[in-house]
Amino acid sequence: MDFMPPDQVETHFATAVSGLRPARTRPQPGMIRAGSALPAARCSELFDAQLASRHIDLAARWLQSKGAGFYTIGSSGHEGNAGMAAALRLTDPALLHYRSGAFYLVRAGQARPPRDGVNDMLLGLVAAAAEPIAGGRHKVFGHRQLNVIPQTSTIASHLPRAVGLAFALPRAAKLGLTTPWAEDSLVVCSFGDASANHSTAAGAINTAAYCSYQGLPLPLLLVCEDNGLGISVRTPAGWVAAAQSGRADLRYFAADGSDLAAVYDATVSAAAWVRERQEPAFLHIRVVRFGGHAGSDVESSYRSPAEIAADLRRDPLLGTARLLVEGGVLTPAEVLARYQASRERVLALAAEVADAPRLGSAAQVMAPLAPRRPDAVAADATRAATSSVRGRAFGRRRPEDEGLPVPEIQYLAYLHNAADQIRGEAATLSFFSRGQYRNPMVLRIAGLGYQRGFGGHFHNDNAVAALRDIPGLIVAVPARPDDAAAMLRTCLASAQADGSVCVVIEPIALYHERDLHEPGDDGWLAPYDPPWLWAGGQVPPGRARVYGAGDDLTIVSFGNGLRMSLRAAARLAGDGIACRVVDLRWLAPLPADDLLREASVTGRVLIADETRRTGGVSEGIITALLDGGYAGRLARVASEDSFIPLGSAANLVLLSEQSIEDAARALLR
Ligand SMILES: Cc1ncc(C[n+]2csc(CCOP(=O)(O)OP(=O)(O)O)c2C)c(N)n1
Ligand SMILES: [Mg+2]
């Protein structure tokens, strides 16, 4: 087969190994080196994982050259992380850096029965549908049985998830809840040196230290695999140690990543610290990076040949070969024979997977995106109706209090701080794990405009575009109090049954409204239904609510716009114009069927949209109508493409009741 010729890393390795000699003083029997806790036999096994990881990188480039592989970011130079995996437990949840080939292979070997991790990784490179975690949707490190939770490729984005998991494990134990993880697990989370500078990493590390400072248990092992580069950008020498060592409440450990025994010993110490004290630790492993950032990266354009060559001496494969030869476990010839055997095995396996079946249809790709089981959701949303004791509100415990934490963002404008986590992490986890990991979540956001007490853009933001285009995400905007509780329950049930990520946007301005048409009419109040009435009030996602049955005009709205539309409709009725008002309630998925039905009845549709003209919800509503074949008259009023100013100037750019009324009359003229 026309496999790749040896590169300078391989040539250097072969030459350097040939020059190795057994040490004159031998370590304790069975150990690889005096002073290290790494058993010689284990070192030999880990060497195999390191070799296979290296050769998978070669295979990645070979597969790509054949048009069969799609991913060439490798682990070469980082294979010391084999020692890290060996010092941890299979049951420790791991969120890994994308250079974790050797770690993954060691984990795979820890499973009972052991898995062939090489095959898993090769299937990932070729985007095979049979790849065990993402099924061809991305090349990630992940496996349910290996407790490796897949990560996305946004650097540092997995750190908050790791902190959250480390926070949750002891908390779940305290609350007596069961989790898939052993009670004395620690969470391991690895990342690169450039990633450690990302504000998301800084925030996550700070959160870990902040929890620890308060004595909250947080068994988290943060591992920085420091190769001194972020693609072509150098990390200043000594920066990672300067930034991360000596921090209060975050114990710092360090090791040379080319020395497998040192990595193993440092991880044993760090893991013991984390596990016994339930405190976070930072393990700094100094490594090199071979072969550039990825196959497409021309490293020679930003590093001198001498600098690249200097790294060859720190090859972790050479480091382990030295341990094995000096420890009397293998001869140089045996090391080289193993290297060659591994190369041949991995490349032969690569040739086998080159034609593996890929994902074949959009439906196949999207299957794990948003499983919808409306019956299960309805049953769960109304469960309290049957489980509660009639006459005693909620029985002994309210369903809202069943232990599902519901995070809240204080105002809609602050959503964007969390967008990466919602969009890139929460909403993708199921997709990149074929539903094997889910992020059931309901996020409440107080939002939208028209606040009288508290003005300005940041308390009155009216942009939801960043949410509406996230595949699978459910966006609820309850306008009325009777919908609010029911829709929140639906979202909780959808998270529970389908693993959905849901965002509930609550129009802040409507918190304070009691009346609809006249002061004192109490038209915007509703009782909180007792549980035995919930079945009747259940609100399935994607179902609108219709007010009135007028035949002249259909006004489509939601949120604050609903109340304005109902008031405008009442005035129009005074002039003999009969409206029906549709409250969409769900902005994703849009209630397309209800919308089309109500539009077609009148053949005249006015959209009253408080979000912005550009990128706002009305664009989606019009598209849904046209896609559905609606051919009647159509007009819209929306807020201006402006941020919202302070004070009464806000009304100059926001949708108003008057503009709805005027547009309705114009449409009917
Ligand atoms: C938020 C974000 N910006 C940019 C990138 C592109 N990117 C991919 S890897 C990388 C550098 C990461 O360097 P480091 O953390 O040191 O890891 P290394 O690749 O060196 O192992 C960047 C900037 C990204 N993945 N995510
Ligand atoms: Mg780096």
XYZ file of C-alpha atoms and ligand atoms in Angstrom:
696
model
C 0.000 0.000 0.000
C 1.204 3.509 -0.756
C 1.448 4.564 2.870
C 3.283 7.686 3.875
C 7.097 7.726 3.988
C 8.688 8.321 7.414
C 8.738 11.979 8.436
C 11.445 13.712 10.484
C 9.744 12.749 13.764
C 9.848 9.080 12.828
C 13.420 9.268 11.575
C 14.585 11.010 14.727
C 12.772 8.490 16.906
C 14.411 5.540 15.142
C 17.886 7.011 15.401
C 17.519 8.068 19.025
C 16.060 4.729 20.138
C 18.984 2.884 18.565
C 21.298 4.796 20.869
C 19.453 3.902 24.122
C 21.119 1.576 26.665
C 19.879 -0.083 29.861
C 20.628 1.923 33.000
C 23.375 0.651 35.275
C 21.192 0.873 38.373
C 17.882 -0.938 38.166
C 14.691 0.264 39.861
C 12.816 -1.855 42.382
C 11.618 -5.056 40.751
C 8.439 -4.464 38.768
C 8.770 -0.691 38.686
C 9.879 1.341 35.713
C 12.161 3.799 37.501
C 13.410 4.441 41.005
C 11.111 6.893 42.738
C 8.179 6.364 40.379
C 4.994 4.492 41.208
C 4.522 3.423 37.577
C 4.773 -0.366 37.252
C 7.021 -1.540 34.421
C 4.339 -3.733 32.892
C 1.889 -0.832 32.894
C 4.480 1.391 31.255
C 4.830 -1.138 28.482
C 1.039 -1.210 27.942
C 0.847 2.565 27.929
C 3.603 2.658 25.335
C 1.341 0.682 23.007
C -1.420 3.255 23.461
C 1.041 6.051 22.759
C 2.296 4.311 19.627
C -1.210 3.682 18.341
C -2.216 7.289 18.980
C 0.815 8.507 17.002
C -0.019 6.240 14.125
C -3.633 7.295 14.081
C -2.346 10.793 13.339
C -0.389 9.436 10.393
C -3.458 7.507 9.306
C -5.548 10.695 9.501
C -3.288 12.387 6.988
C -3.151 9.346 4.771
C -6.948 9.052 4.815
C -7.260 12.709 3.979
C -4.855 12.364 1.066
C -7.152 9.640 -0.267
C -10.238 11.832 0.103
C -11.606 9.484 2.762
C -10.672 11.362 5.964
C -11.895 14.745 7.132
C -9.958 15.554 10.283
C -6.220 15.952 10.866
C -5.861 17.673 14.219
C -3.670 15.151 15.970
C -2.286 14.155 19.338
C 1.375 13.823 18.315
C 3.612 15.172 21.045
C 0.784 14.999 23.593
C 0.880 11.220 24.072
C 2.061 11.671 27.651
C -1.638 11.965 28.470
C -1.631 8.163 28.442
C -0.050 8.423 31.897
C -2.829 10.726 33.018
C -5.529 8.263 31.964
C -3.665 5.434 33.688
C -3.584 7.336 36.979
C -7.345 8.000 36.907
C -10.332 5.699 37.064
C -12.485 4.564 34.190
C -15.428 5.901 36.174
C -14.052 9.450 36.384
C -16.011 11.546 33.864
C -13.616 13.085 31.342
C -14.089 16.132 29.124
C -11.050 16.067 26.909
C -8.830 18.270 24.792
C -8.803 17.368 21.103
C -5.275 15.968 21.422
C -6.329 13.122 23.722
C -5.720 10.135 21.473
C -3.505 8.264 23.918
C -5.780 9.082 26.863
C -8.751 7.691 24.964
C -6.929 4.501 23.994
C -5.874 3.880 27.601
C -9.471 4.411 28.762
C -10.700 2.028 26.092
C -8.268 -0.553 27.436
C -9.599 -0.040 30.981
C -13.129 -1.071 29.957
C -14.229 -4.608 30.701
C -14.126 -6.151 28.204
C -11.569 -3.770 26.687
C -12.653 -1.769 23.631
C -10.691 -1.307 20.460
C -10.236 2.426 20.786
C -8.168 2.577 17.599
C -11.168 1.564 15.571
C -13.380 4.123 17.339
C -10.957 6.902 16.494
C -10.436 5.847 12.894
C -14.195 5.710 12.364
C -14.299 9.271 13.687
C -11.691 10.455 11.180
C -13.699 9.183 8.238
C -17.033 10.441 9.653
C -18.433 6.918 9.645
C -22.048 6.469 10.705
C -20.881 3.580 12.889
C -18.579 5.758 15.000
C -19.761 5.096 18.552
C -20.315 8.574 19.940
C -21.160 11.136 17.267
C -22.064 8.664 14.538
C -20.254 10.653 11.864
C -21.472 14.093 12.951
C -18.086 15.253 14.176
C -14.703 13.883 15.192
C -14.905 14.036 18.966
C -13.514 12.051 21.850
C -16.431 10.491 23.614
C -17.839 7.207 24.784
C -20.612 6.487 27.209
C -19.067 3.285 28.533
C -15.693 5.024 28.941
C -17.235 8.027 30.701
C -15.741 10.340 28.132
C -18.267 13.108 27.493
C -17.856 14.585 24.024
C -16.725 18.158 23.658
C -17.257 20.629 20.852
C -14.414 22.319 19.036
C -14.906 25.748 20.543
C -11.837 26.081 22.717
C -12.456 26.273 26.483
C -16.217 25.821 26.132
C -16.137 22.493 27.907
C -14.620 23.972 31.058
C -17.869 25.404 32.443
C -19.515 22.040 31.798
C -16.742 20.292 33.705
C -17.058 22.711 36.617
C -20.821 22.199 36.594
C -20.438 18.438 36.660
C -17.860 18.584 39.464
C -20.260 20.797 41.395
C -23.191 18.486 40.700
C -21.620 15.167 41.706
C -21.215 15.815 45.447
C -24.427 17.825 45.459
C -26.374 14.938 43.964
C -24.888 12.637 46.592
C -25.906 15.069 49.326
C -29.448 15.272 47.976
C -29.633 11.496 47.715
C -30.059 11.614 43.924
C -28.606 8.955 41.694
C -26.238 9.860 38.856
C -24.513 7.680 36.277
C -21.211 8.318 38.065
C -19.610 6.765 41.099
C -19.893 8.833 44.251
C -16.145 9.267 44.691
C -15.550 10.273 41.076
C -13.518 13.249 40.085
C -14.101 15.158 36.866
C -11.074 15.504 34.613
C -11.014 18.286 32.060
C -8.088 18.895 29.716
C -7.356 21.801 27.383
C -4.492 23.608 25.679
C -2.303 26.473 26.832
C -3.919 29.029 24.540
C -7.355 27.818 25.631
C -6.404 28.569 29.228
C -6.388 32.275 28.308
C -9.924 32.214 26.938
C -12.356 34.191 29.049
C -14.543 31.090 29.270
C -11.639 29.169 30.806
C -10.782 32.048 33.097
C -14.413 32.199 34.219
C -14.628 28.479 34.779
C -11.357 28.270 36.695
C -12.430 31.223 38.789
C -15.745 29.527 39.529
C -13.941 26.387 40.645
C -11.706 28.368 42.993
C -14.673 30.437 44.183
C -16.602 27.303 45.135
C -13.588 25.829 46.829
C -13.003 29.054 48.761
C -16.465 28.668 50.283
C -15.835 25.062 51.194
C -18.185 23.692 48.549
C -16.972 20.269 47.419
C -15.705 20.386 43.826
C -13.743 17.331 42.701
C -12.259 18.764 39.508
C -8.905 18.042 37.921
C -8.062 20.700 35.349
C -5.270 19.625 33.014
C -3.451 22.058 30.781
C -1.508 20.340 28.002
C 0.919 23.155 27.301
C 2.675 22.881 23.933
C 3.577 26.567 23.900
C 1.440 27.336 20.867
C -2.114 28.205 19.970
C -2.041 27.412 16.249
C 0.679 29.896 15.185
C 0.582 32.129 18.256
C 3.210 31.567 20.939
C 2.337 31.360 24.595
C 4.973 33.410 26.447
C 7.481 31.127 28.168
C 6.433 30.422 31.744
C 3.013 32.041 31.374
C 0.845 29.072 32.295
C 2.782 28.440 35.499
C 2.830 32.151 36.311
C -0.917 32.455 35.810
C -2.058 29.244 37.471
C 0.407 28.347 40.213
C 0.202 29.781 43.685
C -3.518 30.473 43.411
C -5.503 30.219 46.596
C -8.005 27.348 46.438
C -6.549 25.816 43.308
C -3.647 23.503 43.990
C -1.037 23.467 41.180
C 0.818 20.340 40.000
C 3.231 20.094 37.078
C 4.929 17.423 35.013
C 7.086 16.998 31.927
C 4.791 15.473 29.313
C 7.635 13.665 27.573
C 8.213 11.624 30.732
C 5.390 9.142 31.089
C 6.385 8.169 34.624
C 6.422 11.816 35.690
C 2.963 12.420 34.207
C 1.673 9.300 35.912
C 3.129 10.256 39.303
C 1.937 13.861 39.109
C -1.562 12.730 38.143
C -1.643 10.220 40.990
C -0.777 13.031 43.426
C -3.199 15.512 41.884
C -6.036 12.990 41.725
C -5.501 12.023 45.357
C -5.611 15.684 46.324
C -8.859 16.237 44.415
C -10.554 13.038 45.480
C -9.661 13.158 49.142
C -10.226 16.854 49.700
C -12.969 17.352 47.109
C -11.043 20.409 46.005
C -10.047 21.444 42.476
C -6.481 21.132 41.230
C -4.609 22.350 38.167
C -2.223 19.923 36.508
C 0.200 21.560 34.092
C 1.778 19.172 31.598
C 4.494 20.571 29.333
C 4.355 18.944 25.931
C 5.379 19.481 22.321
C 3.237 19.552 19.221
C 4.350 17.596 16.163
C 3.039 18.048 12.654
C 1.703 21.568 13.043
C -1.727 22.466 14.372
C -3.485 20.297 11.790
C -2.714 18.771 8.422
C -3.519 22.045 6.689
C -1.144 24.089 8.862
C 2.228 25.070 7.344
C 4.208 25.231 10.555
C 7.396 26.221 8.740
C 5.851 29.597 7.925
C 6.004 30.668 11.566
C 8.618 28.430 13.218
C 12.255 28.011 12.236
C 13.590 24.562 11.272
C 15.869 24.694 14.330
C 12.969 25.378 16.656
C 10.930 22.533 15.185
C 13.928 20.189 15.359
C 14.584 21.082 18.991
C 11.176 19.607 19.917
C 12.181 16.212 18.585
C 14.236 15.534 21.709
C 11.072 15.932 23.765
C 9.145 13.305 21.813
C 7.041 11.485 24.461
C 7.399 8.236 22.515
C 11.130 8.554 22.842
C 10.687 9.348 26.531
C 8.765 6.117 27.103
C 11.195 4.144 24.952
C 13.958 5.443 27.200
C 12.067 4.335 30.320
C 11.535 0.882 28.848
C 15.088 0.398 27.604
C 16.790 1.894 30.649
C 14.432 -0.060 32.907
C 15.449 -3.263 31.170
C 11.959 -4.007 29.871
C 12.686 -3.792 26.140
C 15.757 -3.618 23.921
C 16.028 -0.826 21.338
C 15.360 -3.376 18.613
C 12.204 -4.499 20.401
C 11.046 -0.915 20.744
C 11.515 -0.324 17.030
C 9.785 -3.571 16.167
C 6.810 -2.553 18.289
C 6.740 0.824 16.644
C 6.684 -0.762 13.212
C 4.051 -3.325 14.177
C 1.818 -0.580 15.547
C 2.281 1.496 12.397
C 1.316 -1.409 10.181
C -1.659 -2.409 12.286
C -3.111 1.094 12.491
C -2.599 1.876 8.830
C -4.134 -1.436 7.806
C -7.169 -0.682 9.989
C -7.326 2.781 8.432
C -7.478 1.222 4.995
C -10.371 -0.919 6.205
C -12.455 1.996 7.474
C -11.820 4.212 4.447
C -15.021 3.037 2.795
C -17.151 2.803 5.939
C -20.758 3.910 5.344
C -21.369 7.598 6.077
C -24.572 9.338 7.134
C -26.923 9.055 4.193
C -29.804 11.482 4.627
C -30.721 14.728 6.328
C -33.159 12.794 8.491
C -30.349 10.511 9.635
C -28.126 13.477 10.440
C -30.868 15.221 12.382
C -32.324 12.261 14.247
C -30.696 13.055 17.615
C -31.376 16.772 17.312
C -34.798 17.172 18.814
C -36.631 13.987 19.564
C -40.247 14.973 20.110
C -42.506 12.699 22.087
C -45.619 14.814 22.615
C -47.488 12.064 24.443
C -44.704 11.582 26.960
C -44.402 15.345 27.383
C -48.134 15.749 27.943
C -48.169 12.893 30.438
C -45.268 14.375 32.348
C -46.639 17.931 32.268
C -49.913 16.792 33.812
C -48.494 14.118 36.092
C -49.238 16.167 39.161
C -52.882 16.223 38.107
C -53.131 12.559 38.941
C -50.507 12.307 41.659
C -51.761 15.182 43.799
C -54.391 14.736 46.417
C -57.516 16.550 45.335
C -58.354 19.412 47.609
C -54.850 19.712 48.964
C -52.981 21.921 46.579
C -50.075 19.957 45.084
C -50.295 17.129 47.544
C -47.260 17.263 49.744
C -44.856 18.710 47.216
C -45.204 21.019 44.252
C -44.048 19.481 40.962
C -41.986 22.614 40.359
C -40.028 21.695 43.455
C -39.007 18.240 42.353
C -35.335 19.103 42.144
C -34.900 20.311 38.555
C -32.892 23.371 38.836
C -34.103 26.105 36.507
C -31.381 28.681 35.780
C -32.413 32.235 35.105
C -30.874 35.079 33.117
C -31.816 38.405 34.582
C -32.527 40.251 31.319
C -32.667 39.239 27.668
C -29.686 41.433 26.731
C -27.534 39.304 29.042
C -28.393 36.170 27.133
C -25.383 36.758 24.913
C -22.931 36.040 27.725
C -24.417 32.573 27.840
C -25.028 32.106 24.119
C -21.935 29.964 23.578
C -22.968 27.586 26.334
C -26.599 27.390 25.180
C -25.839 27.215 21.483
C -22.489 25.485 21.268
C -22.689 23.174 24.272
C -26.174 22.561 25.671
C -27.940 22.359 22.326
C -25.263 20.273 20.578
C -24.547 17.610 23.185
C -27.332 15.308 22.096
C -26.419 15.850 18.420
C -22.752 14.985 18.899
C -23.508 11.978 21.076
C -26.483 10.491 19.212
C -28.591 11.237 22.267
C -26.322 9.216 24.561
C -25.720 12.374 26.561
C -28.491 14.931 26.940
C -28.723 18.386 28.396
C -32.303 18.640 29.579
C -32.556 22.283 30.514
C -35.154 24.975 31.040
C -33.773 28.475 31.129
C -35.940 31.379 32.205
C -35.152 34.813 30.833
C -37.001 37.915 31.902
C -37.078 39.988 28.758
C -38.541 42.197 26.072
C -39.356 45.876 26.216
C -41.903 48.313 27.631
C -40.639 48.313 31.181
C -41.794 51.457 32.853
C -39.745 51.282 36.005
C -36.397 50.350 34.581
C -35.346 51.750 31.241
C -32.714 51.520 28.575
C -31.541 48.864 26.198
C -30.121 46.362 28.616
C -33.319 46.019 30.595
C -35.536 46.151 27.515
C -33.818 44.127 24.812
C -36.160 42.745 22.165
C -33.869 40.517 20.069
C -34.459 36.780 19.963
C -32.740 35.877 16.683
C -29.778 34.337 18.514
C -32.142 31.757 19.965
C -34.498 31.073 17.111
C -31.900 29.590 14.792
C -30.479 27.069 17.246
C -31.471 23.661 15.919
C -33.810 21.822 18.262
C -34.136 24.612 20.808
C -37.620 25.356 22.143
C -38.430 29.035 22.669
C -41.539 29.836 24.691
C -42.969 33.310 25.235
C -45.979 33.119 27.505
C -47.949 36.369 27.500
C -50.740 35.599 29.935
C -50.421 34.280 33.473
C -52.565 31.227 32.756
C -50.252 30.256 29.895
C -47.111 31.067 31.847
C -47.362 28.293 34.406
C -48.664 25.741 31.927
C -45.947 26.491 29.383
C -43.255 26.317 32.031
C -44.572 22.891 33.005
C -44.556 21.833 29.339
C -40.937 22.902 29.028
C -39.955 21.022 32.179
C -41.727 17.961 30.840
C -40.109 18.317 27.435
C -36.686 18.557 29.058
C -37.480 15.468 31.082
C -39.009 13.346 28.328
C -37.128 14.506 25.238
C -33.957 16.015 26.724
C -34.955 19.359 25.204
C -33.148 22.605 25.823
C -35.891 25.187 26.375
C -35.806 28.935 26.825
C -38.797 30.609 28.428
C -38.836 34.341 27.767
C -41.106 36.110 30.196
C -42.264 39.599 29.137
C -41.218 41.630 32.165
C -43.601 44.466 31.452
C -46.551 42.099 31.736
C -45.583 40.949 35.244
C -47.191 44.126 36.503
C -50.341 44.221 34.385
C -53.685 43.354 35.942
C -56.040 44.898 33.430
C -56.698 44.460 29.742
C -59.104 47.057 28.347
C -60.081 49.296 31.276
C -58.464 50.109 34.605
C -59.863 47.707 37.149
C -61.205 45.102 34.691
C -58.709 42.490 35.942
C -58.535 41.233 32.356
C -54.889 40.225 32.606
C -55.253 38.200 35.788
C -55.789 34.478 35.998
C -55.992 32.062 38.894
C -53.259 29.473 39.371
C -55.102 26.311 38.415
C -55.095 23.452 40.880
C -53.281 20.367 39.566
C -56.434 18.428 38.710
C -57.195 21.037 36.049
C -53.768 20.925 34.464
C -54.592 18.229 31.950
C -57.088 20.609 30.333
C -54.641 23.493 30.314
C -51.687 21.601 28.932
C -49.914 23.591 26.203
C -48.064 21.446 23.675
C -45.001 23.092 22.089
C -45.891 24.633 18.766
C -49.582 25.232 19.518
C -50.949 28.766 19.375
C -53.918 30.247 21.249
C -56.603 32.152 19.395
C -58.691 35.004 20.819
C -61.941 35.935 19.098
C -63.439 34.573 15.904
C -63.656 37.642 13.690
C -63.727 37.116 9.934
C -62.239 40.424 8.789
C -58.670 40.266 9.995
C -56.205 37.910 11.666
C -53.717 39.664 13.915
C -50.693 37.481 14.705
C -48.677 38.413 17.743
C -47.038 37.218 20.974
C -45.719 38.612 24.258
C -46.414 42.285 24.858
C -47.783 42.464 21.326
C -50.646 40.181 22.328
C -52.000 42.569 24.911
C -51.612 45.504 22.526
C -53.300 43.557 19.737
C -56.247 42.579 21.920
C -56.732 46.215 22.914
C -56.440 47.373 19.286
C -58.880 44.646 18.228
C -61.426 45.908 20.756
C -61.230 49.408 19.299
C -61.482 48.061 15.747
C -64.544 46.087 16.815
C -66.132 49.386 17.832
C -65.881 50.366 14.163
C -67.352 47.108 12.978
C -64.039 45.419 12.125
C -64.064 41.860 13.429
C -60.626 40.461 14.302
C -59.245 37.263 15.604
C -55.948 37.509 17.465
C -53.435 34.653 17.384
C -50.959 34.382 20.238
C -48.101 32.294 18.839
C -46.852 31.465 22.353
C -43.954 29.423 20.893
C -41.340 31.176 18.770
C -39.507 27.918 18.085
C -40.907 25.761 16.746
C -43.447 28.244 15.327
C -47.052 27.039 15.433
C -47.201 26.865 11.640
C -50.404 24.821 11.376
C -52.408 27.052 13.698
C -51.001 30.102 11.976
C -51.995 28.942 8.507
C -55.473 27.921 9.586
C -56.213 31.228 11.275
C -54.689 33.215 8.394
C -56.690 31.399 5.763
C -60.016 32.003 7.535
C -59.812 35.759 6.974
C -57.348 36.016 4.090
C -55.983 39.170 5.735
C -53.064 38.927 8.136
C -51.418 41.632 10.187
C -48.326 40.645 12.147
C -47.722 42.696 15.279
C -44.139 41.954 16.264
C -42.331 43.649 19.130
C -38.966 42.273 17.994
C -36.967 44.107 15.374
C -37.933 44.489 11.740
C -34.656 42.839 10.688
C -33.930 39.422 12.106
C -37.097 39.598 14.155
C -39.868 37.055 14.490
C -42.094 38.580 11.790
C -39.651 37.433 9.123
C -40.154 33.862 10.274
C -43.929 34.243 10.461
C -44.167 35.552 6.900
C -41.936 32.762 5.681
C -44.032 30.156 7.494
C -47.177 31.577 5.871
C -45.672 31.618 2.381
C -44.132 28.170 2.801
C -47.555 26.920 3.824
C -49.138 28.291 0.668
C -50.902 31.314 2.170
C -51.786 33.676 -0.685
C -53.927 36.301 1.036
C -53.096 39.841 2.080
C -50.236 40.335 4.479
C -48.747 43.247 6.391
C -46.529 43.670 9.422
C -45.662 46.179 12.075
C -42.493 45.632 14.072
C -40.022 47.498 16.238
C -37.331 49.549 14.549
C -33.817 48.264 13.885
C -32.530 50.129 16.891
C -31.281 49.488 20.377
C -33.813 50.731 22.871
C -33.054 54.150 24.360
C -33.671 55.300 27.910
C -36.916 56.916 29.007
C -39.904 57.738 26.854
C -37.740 57.785 23.728
C -38.095 53.994 23.852
C -41.620 54.374 22.503
C -40.245 55.986 19.341
C -38.688 52.715 18.217
C -40.931 50.051 19.749
C -44.066 48.500 18.331
C -47.097 50.430 19.611
C -50.788 49.811 19.985
C -51.511 52.751 17.716
C -49.292 51.390 14.944
C -51.147 48.066 15.123
C -54.491 49.809 14.848
C -53.359 52.048 11.996
C -51.865 49.152 10.060
C -55.040 47.120 10.535
C -57.191 49.909 9.094
C -54.755 50.396 6.206
C -54.823 46.698 5.399
C -58.606 46.627 5.294
C -58.979 49.798 3.280
C -13.533 30.221 20.477
C -12.599 29.669 19.472
N -11.834 30.511 18.742
C -10.954 30.008 17.850
C -10.854 28.666 17.650
C -9.871 28.120 16.647
N -8.831 27.374 17.335
C -8.804 26.046 17.276
S -7.556 25.421 18.149
C -7.002 26.947 18.588
C -5.771 27.096 19.415
C -5.812 26.340 20.655
O -4.530 26.312 21.218
P -4.293 25.525 22.543
O -5.376 25.748 23.490
O -2.931 25.875 23.021
O -4.373 24.008 22.085
P -3.377 23.247 21.117
O -4.020 23.182 19.769
O -2.098 23.969 21.081
O -3.249 21.896 21.707
C -7.817 27.921 18.078
C -7.605 29.356 18.263
C -11.700 27.832 18.399
N -11.677 26.519 18.243
N -12.550 28.349 19.307
Mg -1.185 24.911 22.686
